[in-house]
Short mmCIF file of C-alpha atoms and ligand atoms in Angstrom, two decimals:
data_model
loop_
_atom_site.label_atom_id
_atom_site.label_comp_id
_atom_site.label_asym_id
_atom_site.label_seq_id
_atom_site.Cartn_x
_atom_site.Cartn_y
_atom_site.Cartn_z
CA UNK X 262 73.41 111.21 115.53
CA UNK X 263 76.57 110.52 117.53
CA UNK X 264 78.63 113.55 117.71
CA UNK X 265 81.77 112.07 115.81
CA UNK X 266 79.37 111.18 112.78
CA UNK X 267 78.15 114.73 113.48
CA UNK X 268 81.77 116.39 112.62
CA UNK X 269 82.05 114.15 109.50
CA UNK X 270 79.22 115.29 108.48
CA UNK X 271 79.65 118.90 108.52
CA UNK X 272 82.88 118.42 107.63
CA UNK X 273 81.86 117.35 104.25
CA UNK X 274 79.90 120.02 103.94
CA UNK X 275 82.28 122.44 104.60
CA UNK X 276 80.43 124.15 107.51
CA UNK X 277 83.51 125.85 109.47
CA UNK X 278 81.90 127.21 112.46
CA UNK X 279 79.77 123.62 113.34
CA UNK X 280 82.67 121.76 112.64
CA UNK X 281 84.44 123.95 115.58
CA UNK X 282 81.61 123.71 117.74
CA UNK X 283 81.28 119.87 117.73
CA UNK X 284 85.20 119.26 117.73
CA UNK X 285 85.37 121.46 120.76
CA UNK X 286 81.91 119.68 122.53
CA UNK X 287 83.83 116.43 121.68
CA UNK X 288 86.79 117.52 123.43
CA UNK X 289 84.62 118.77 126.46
CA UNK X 290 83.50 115.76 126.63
CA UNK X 291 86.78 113.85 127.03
CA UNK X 292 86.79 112.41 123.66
CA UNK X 293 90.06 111.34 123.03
CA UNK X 294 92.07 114.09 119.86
CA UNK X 295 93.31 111.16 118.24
CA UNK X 296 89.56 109.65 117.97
CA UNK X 297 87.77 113.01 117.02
CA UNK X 298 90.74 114.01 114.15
CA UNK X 299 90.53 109.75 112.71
CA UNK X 300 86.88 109.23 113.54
CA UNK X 301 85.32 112.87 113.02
CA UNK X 302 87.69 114.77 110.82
CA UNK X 303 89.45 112.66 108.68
CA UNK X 304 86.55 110.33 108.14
CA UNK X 305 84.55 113.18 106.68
CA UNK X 306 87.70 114.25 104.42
CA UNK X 307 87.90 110.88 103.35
CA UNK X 308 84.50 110.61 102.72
CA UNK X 309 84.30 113.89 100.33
CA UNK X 310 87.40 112.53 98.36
CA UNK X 311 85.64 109.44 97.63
CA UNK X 312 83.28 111.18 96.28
CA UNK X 313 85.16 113.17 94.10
CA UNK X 314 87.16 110.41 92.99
CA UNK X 315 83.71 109.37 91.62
CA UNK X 316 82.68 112.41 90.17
CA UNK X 317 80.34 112.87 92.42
CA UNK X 318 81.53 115.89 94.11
CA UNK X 319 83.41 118.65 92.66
CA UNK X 320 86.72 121.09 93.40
CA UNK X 321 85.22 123.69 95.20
CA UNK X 322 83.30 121.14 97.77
CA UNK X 323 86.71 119.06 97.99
CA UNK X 324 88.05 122.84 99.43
CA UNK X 325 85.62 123.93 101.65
CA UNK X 326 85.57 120.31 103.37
CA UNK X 327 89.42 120.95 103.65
CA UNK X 328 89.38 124.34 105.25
CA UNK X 329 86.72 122.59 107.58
CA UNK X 330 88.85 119.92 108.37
CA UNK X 331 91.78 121.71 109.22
CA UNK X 332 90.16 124.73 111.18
CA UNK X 333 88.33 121.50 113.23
CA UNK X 334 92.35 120.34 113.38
CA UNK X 335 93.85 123.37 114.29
CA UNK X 336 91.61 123.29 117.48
CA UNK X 337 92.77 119.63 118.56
CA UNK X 338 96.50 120.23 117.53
CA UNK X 339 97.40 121.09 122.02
CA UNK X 340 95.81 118.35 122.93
CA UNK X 341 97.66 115.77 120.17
CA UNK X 342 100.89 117.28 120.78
CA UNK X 343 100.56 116.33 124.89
CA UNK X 344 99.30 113.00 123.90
CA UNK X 345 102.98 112.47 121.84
CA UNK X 346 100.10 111.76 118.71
CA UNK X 347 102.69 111.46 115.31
CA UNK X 348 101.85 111.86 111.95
CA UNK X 349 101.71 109.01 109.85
CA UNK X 350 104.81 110.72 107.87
CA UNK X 351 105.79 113.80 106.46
CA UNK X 352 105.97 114.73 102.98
CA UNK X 353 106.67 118.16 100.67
CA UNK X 354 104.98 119.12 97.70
CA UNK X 355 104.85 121.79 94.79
CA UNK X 356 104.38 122.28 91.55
CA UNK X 357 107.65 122.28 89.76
CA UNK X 358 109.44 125.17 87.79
CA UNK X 359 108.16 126.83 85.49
CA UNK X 360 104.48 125.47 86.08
CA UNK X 361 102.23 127.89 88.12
CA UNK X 362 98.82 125.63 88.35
CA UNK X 363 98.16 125.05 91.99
CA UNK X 364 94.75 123.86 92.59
CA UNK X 365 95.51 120.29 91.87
CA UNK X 366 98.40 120.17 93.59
CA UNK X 367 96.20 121.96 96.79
CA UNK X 368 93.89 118.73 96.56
CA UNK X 369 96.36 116.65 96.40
CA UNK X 370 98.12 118.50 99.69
CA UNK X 371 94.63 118.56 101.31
CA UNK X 372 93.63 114.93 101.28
CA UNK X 373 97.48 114.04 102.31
CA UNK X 374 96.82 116.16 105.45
CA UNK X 375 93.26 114.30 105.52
CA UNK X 376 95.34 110.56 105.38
CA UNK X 377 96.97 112.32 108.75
CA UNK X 378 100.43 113.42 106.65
CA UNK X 379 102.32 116.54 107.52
CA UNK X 380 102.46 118.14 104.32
CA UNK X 381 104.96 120.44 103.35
CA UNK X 382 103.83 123.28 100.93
CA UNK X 383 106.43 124.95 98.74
CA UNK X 384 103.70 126.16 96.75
CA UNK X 385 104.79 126.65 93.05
CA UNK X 386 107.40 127.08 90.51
CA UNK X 387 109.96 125.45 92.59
CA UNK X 388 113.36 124.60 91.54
CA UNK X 389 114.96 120.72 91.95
CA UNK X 390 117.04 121.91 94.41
CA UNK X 391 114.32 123.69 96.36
CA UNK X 392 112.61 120.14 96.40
CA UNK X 393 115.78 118.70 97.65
CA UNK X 394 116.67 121.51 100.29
CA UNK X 395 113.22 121.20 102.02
CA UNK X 396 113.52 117.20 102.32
CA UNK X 397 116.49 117.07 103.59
CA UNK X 398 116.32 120.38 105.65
CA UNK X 399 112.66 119.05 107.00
CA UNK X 400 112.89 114.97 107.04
CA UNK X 401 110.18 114.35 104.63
CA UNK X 402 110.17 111.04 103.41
CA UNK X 403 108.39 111.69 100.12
CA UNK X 404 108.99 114.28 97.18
CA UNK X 405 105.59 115.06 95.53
CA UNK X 406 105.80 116.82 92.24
CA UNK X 407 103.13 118.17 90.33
CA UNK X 408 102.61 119.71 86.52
CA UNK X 409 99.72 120.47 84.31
CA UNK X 410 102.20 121.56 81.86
CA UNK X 411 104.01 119.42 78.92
CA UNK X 412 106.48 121.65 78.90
CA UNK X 413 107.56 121.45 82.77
CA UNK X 414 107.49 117.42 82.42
CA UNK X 415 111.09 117.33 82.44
CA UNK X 416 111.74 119.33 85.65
CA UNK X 417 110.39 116.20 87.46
CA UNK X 418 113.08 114.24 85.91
CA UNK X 419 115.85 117.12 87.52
CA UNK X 420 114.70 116.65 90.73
CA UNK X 421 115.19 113.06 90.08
CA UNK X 422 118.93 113.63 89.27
CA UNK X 423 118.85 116.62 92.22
CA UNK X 424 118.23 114.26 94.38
CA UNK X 425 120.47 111.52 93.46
CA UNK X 426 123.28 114.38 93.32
CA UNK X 427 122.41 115.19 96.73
CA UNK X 428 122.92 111.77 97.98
CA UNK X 429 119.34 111.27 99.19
CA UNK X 430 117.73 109.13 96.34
CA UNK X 431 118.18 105.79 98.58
CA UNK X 432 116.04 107.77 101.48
CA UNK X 433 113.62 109.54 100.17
CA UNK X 434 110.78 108.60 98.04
CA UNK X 435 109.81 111.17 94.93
CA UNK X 436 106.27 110.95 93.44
CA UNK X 437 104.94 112.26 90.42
CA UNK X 438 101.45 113.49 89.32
CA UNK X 439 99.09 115.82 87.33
CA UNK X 440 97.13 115.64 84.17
CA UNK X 441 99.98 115.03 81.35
CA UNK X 442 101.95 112.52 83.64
CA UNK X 443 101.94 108.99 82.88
CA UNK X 444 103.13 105.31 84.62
CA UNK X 445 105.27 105.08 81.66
CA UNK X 446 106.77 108.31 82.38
CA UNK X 447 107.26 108.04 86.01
CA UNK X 448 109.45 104.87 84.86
CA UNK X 449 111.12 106.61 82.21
CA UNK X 450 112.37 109.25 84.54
CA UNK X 451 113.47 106.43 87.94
CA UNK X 452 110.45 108.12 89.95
CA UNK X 453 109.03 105.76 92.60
CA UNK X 454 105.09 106.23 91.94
CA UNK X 455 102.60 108.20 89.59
CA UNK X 456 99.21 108.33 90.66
CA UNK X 457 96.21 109.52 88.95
CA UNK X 458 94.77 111.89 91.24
CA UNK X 459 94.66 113.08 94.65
CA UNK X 460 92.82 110.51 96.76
CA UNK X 461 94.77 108.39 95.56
CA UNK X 462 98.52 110.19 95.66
CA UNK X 463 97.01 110.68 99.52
CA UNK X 464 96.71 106.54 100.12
CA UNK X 465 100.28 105.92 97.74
CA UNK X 466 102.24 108.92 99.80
CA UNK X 467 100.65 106.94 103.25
CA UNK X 468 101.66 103.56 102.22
CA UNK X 469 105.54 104.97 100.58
CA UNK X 470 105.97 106.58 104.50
CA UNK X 471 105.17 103.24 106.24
CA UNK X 472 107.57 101.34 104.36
CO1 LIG A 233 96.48 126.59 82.43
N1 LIG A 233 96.75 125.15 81.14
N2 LIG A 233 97.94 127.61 81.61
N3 LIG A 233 96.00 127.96 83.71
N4 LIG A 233 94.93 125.58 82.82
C1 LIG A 233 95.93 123.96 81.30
C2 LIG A 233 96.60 122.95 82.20
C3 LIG A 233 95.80 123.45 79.79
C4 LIG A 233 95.53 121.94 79.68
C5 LIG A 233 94.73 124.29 79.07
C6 LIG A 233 94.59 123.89 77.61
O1 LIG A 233 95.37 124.28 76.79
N5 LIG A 233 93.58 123.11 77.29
C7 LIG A 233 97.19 123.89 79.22
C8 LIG A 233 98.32 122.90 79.35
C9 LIG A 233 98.61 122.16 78.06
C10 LIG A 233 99.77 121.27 78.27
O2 LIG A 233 100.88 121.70 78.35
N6 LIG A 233 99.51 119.96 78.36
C11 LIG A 233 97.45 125.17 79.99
C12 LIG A 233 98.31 126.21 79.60
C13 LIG A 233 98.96 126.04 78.24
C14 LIG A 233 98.56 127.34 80.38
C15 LIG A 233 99.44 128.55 80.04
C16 LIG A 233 100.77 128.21 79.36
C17 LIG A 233 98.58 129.48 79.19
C18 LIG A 233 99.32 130.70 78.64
O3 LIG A 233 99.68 131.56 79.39
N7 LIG A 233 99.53 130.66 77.34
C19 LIG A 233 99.66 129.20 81.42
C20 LIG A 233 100.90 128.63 82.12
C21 LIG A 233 101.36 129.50 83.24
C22 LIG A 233 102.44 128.77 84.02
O4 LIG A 233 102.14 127.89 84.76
N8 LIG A 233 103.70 129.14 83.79
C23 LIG A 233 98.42 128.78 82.14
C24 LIG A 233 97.85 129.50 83.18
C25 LIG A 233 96.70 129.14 83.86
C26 LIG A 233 96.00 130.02 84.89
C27 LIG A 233 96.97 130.85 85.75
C28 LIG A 233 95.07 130.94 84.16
C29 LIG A 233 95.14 128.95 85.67
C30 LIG A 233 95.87 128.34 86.89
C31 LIG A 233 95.31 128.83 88.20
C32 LIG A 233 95.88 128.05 89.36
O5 LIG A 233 96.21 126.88 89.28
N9 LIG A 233 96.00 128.73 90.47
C33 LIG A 233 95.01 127.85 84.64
C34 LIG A 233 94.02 126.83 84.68
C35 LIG A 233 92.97 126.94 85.78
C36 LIG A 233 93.99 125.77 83.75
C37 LIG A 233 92.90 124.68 83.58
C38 LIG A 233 91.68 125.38 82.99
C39 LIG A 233 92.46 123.94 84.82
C40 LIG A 233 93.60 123.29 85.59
C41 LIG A 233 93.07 122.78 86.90
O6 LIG A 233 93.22 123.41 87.94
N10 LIG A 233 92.37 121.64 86.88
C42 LIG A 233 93.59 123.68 82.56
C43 LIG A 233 92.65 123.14 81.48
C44 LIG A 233 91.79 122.03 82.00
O7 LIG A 233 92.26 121.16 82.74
N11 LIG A 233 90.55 122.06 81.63
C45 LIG A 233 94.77 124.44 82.10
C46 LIG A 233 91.68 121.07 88.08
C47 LIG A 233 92.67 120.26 88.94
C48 LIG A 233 91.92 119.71 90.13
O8 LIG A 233 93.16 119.19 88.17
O9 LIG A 233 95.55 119.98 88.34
O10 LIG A 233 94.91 117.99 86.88
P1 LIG A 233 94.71 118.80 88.09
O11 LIG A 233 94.94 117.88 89.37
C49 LIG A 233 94.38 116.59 89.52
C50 LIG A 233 95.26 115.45 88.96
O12 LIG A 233 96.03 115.86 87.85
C51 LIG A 233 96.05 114.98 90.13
O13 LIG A 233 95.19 115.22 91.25
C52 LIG A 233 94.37 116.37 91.02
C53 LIG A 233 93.00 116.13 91.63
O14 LIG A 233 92.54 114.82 91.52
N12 LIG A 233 97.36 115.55 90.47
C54 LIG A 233 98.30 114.77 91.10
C55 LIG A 233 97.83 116.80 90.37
N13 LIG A 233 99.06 116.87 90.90
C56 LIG A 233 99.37 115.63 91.36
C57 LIG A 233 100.51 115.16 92.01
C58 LIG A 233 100.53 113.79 92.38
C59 LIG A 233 99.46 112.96 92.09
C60 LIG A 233 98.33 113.43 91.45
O15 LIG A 233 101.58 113.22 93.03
C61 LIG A 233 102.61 114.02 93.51
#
């Protein structure tokens, strides 16, 4: 099997130490960064979310093929930064206040990084203005918010306003997700996109930084 189908592979299997191994033989062997992280690691992320899109793979698999990924990334990261290698865009995500449910919004941060995003965490229970601070503070071009709670809904709708208050609505993109969110609501509260779940919130967030 050809060595980049190789770290897919264990990628999506969630085997940490191969995954080092063959990203470091691939780099040995002058493959590109750029080609091992698209064609190797981000492949076999993509592959895995697919998967669980289709209910064919479950949570915990989804995070052990992300840890793989990004030890595998953390190796290559020298090499892309000589090579000027960008991210497709940067984003920053939480879960908003008063809601302290993470894993979702940990898949949905894990198969942005796997689209080749730089994802910024501000983990949970974050406040509008928090959102705000860190995309103006750190350039993202997207706002993810996430909530499993009904009763949190409406902070999404604040950092709406935060953000118009702000003056950044017109450059910054704000997205919306998690189980009790709907289209309808997104609309409701001048959001720019819901999405169901986190493959794809990864492929909406991509397409929201190219444009
Ligand atoms: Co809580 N909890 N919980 N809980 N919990 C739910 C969500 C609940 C539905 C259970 C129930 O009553 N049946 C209910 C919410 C009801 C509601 O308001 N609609 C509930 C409640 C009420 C509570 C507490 C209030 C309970 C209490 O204390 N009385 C409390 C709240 C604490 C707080 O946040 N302030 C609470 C606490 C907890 C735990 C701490 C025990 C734990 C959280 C652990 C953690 O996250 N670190 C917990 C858990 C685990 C759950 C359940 C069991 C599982 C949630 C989960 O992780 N799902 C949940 C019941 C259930 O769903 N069966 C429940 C898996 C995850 C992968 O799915 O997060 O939906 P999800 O993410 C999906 C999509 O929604 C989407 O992509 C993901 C993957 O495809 N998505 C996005 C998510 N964010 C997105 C953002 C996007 C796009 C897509 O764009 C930006």
């Amino acid at each position: 099997m050809e060595l980049l189908d190789q770290i897919s592979e264990h990628v999506q299997k969630g085997m940490v130490k191969e995954v080092m191994l063959l990203v470091q033989q691939a780099i040995d062997e002058g493959i590109p960064a750029r080609i091992i992280l698209e064609q190797g690691l981000h492949r076999g992320m993509g592959i895995i979310g697919e998967r669980f899109q289709k209910n064919e793979a479950f949570v915990p698999e989804v995070l052990v093929a992300a840890r793989a990924m990004n030890q595998g990334a953390a190796l290559l990261r020298p090499q892309l930064a000589a090579a000027g290698v960008k991210a497709v865009g940067r984003v920053c995500i939480g879960t908003v206040r008063g809601d302290l449910h993470d894993i979702g919004k940990n898949l949905v941060k894990m198969m942005m990084e796997g689209k080749g995003l730089e994802v910024v965490d501000l983990g949970t229970d974050v406040t509008p203005e928090r959102f705000v601070q860190a995309a103006k503070q750190q350039n993202c071009q997207v706002i993810c918010c996430s909530t499993l709670l009904t009763a949190t809904m409406g902070a999404m709708e604040e950092v709406v306003k935060a953000a118009e208050a702000a003056g950044i609505r017109d450059s910054v993109k704000i997205m919306v997700g998690g189980a009790p969110v709907t289209e309808a609501f997104c609309r409701e509260i001048g959001a720019d996109a819901y999405t169901p779940d986190a493959v794809s919130a990864a492929d909406m967030a991509v397409r929201l930084c190219a444009s």
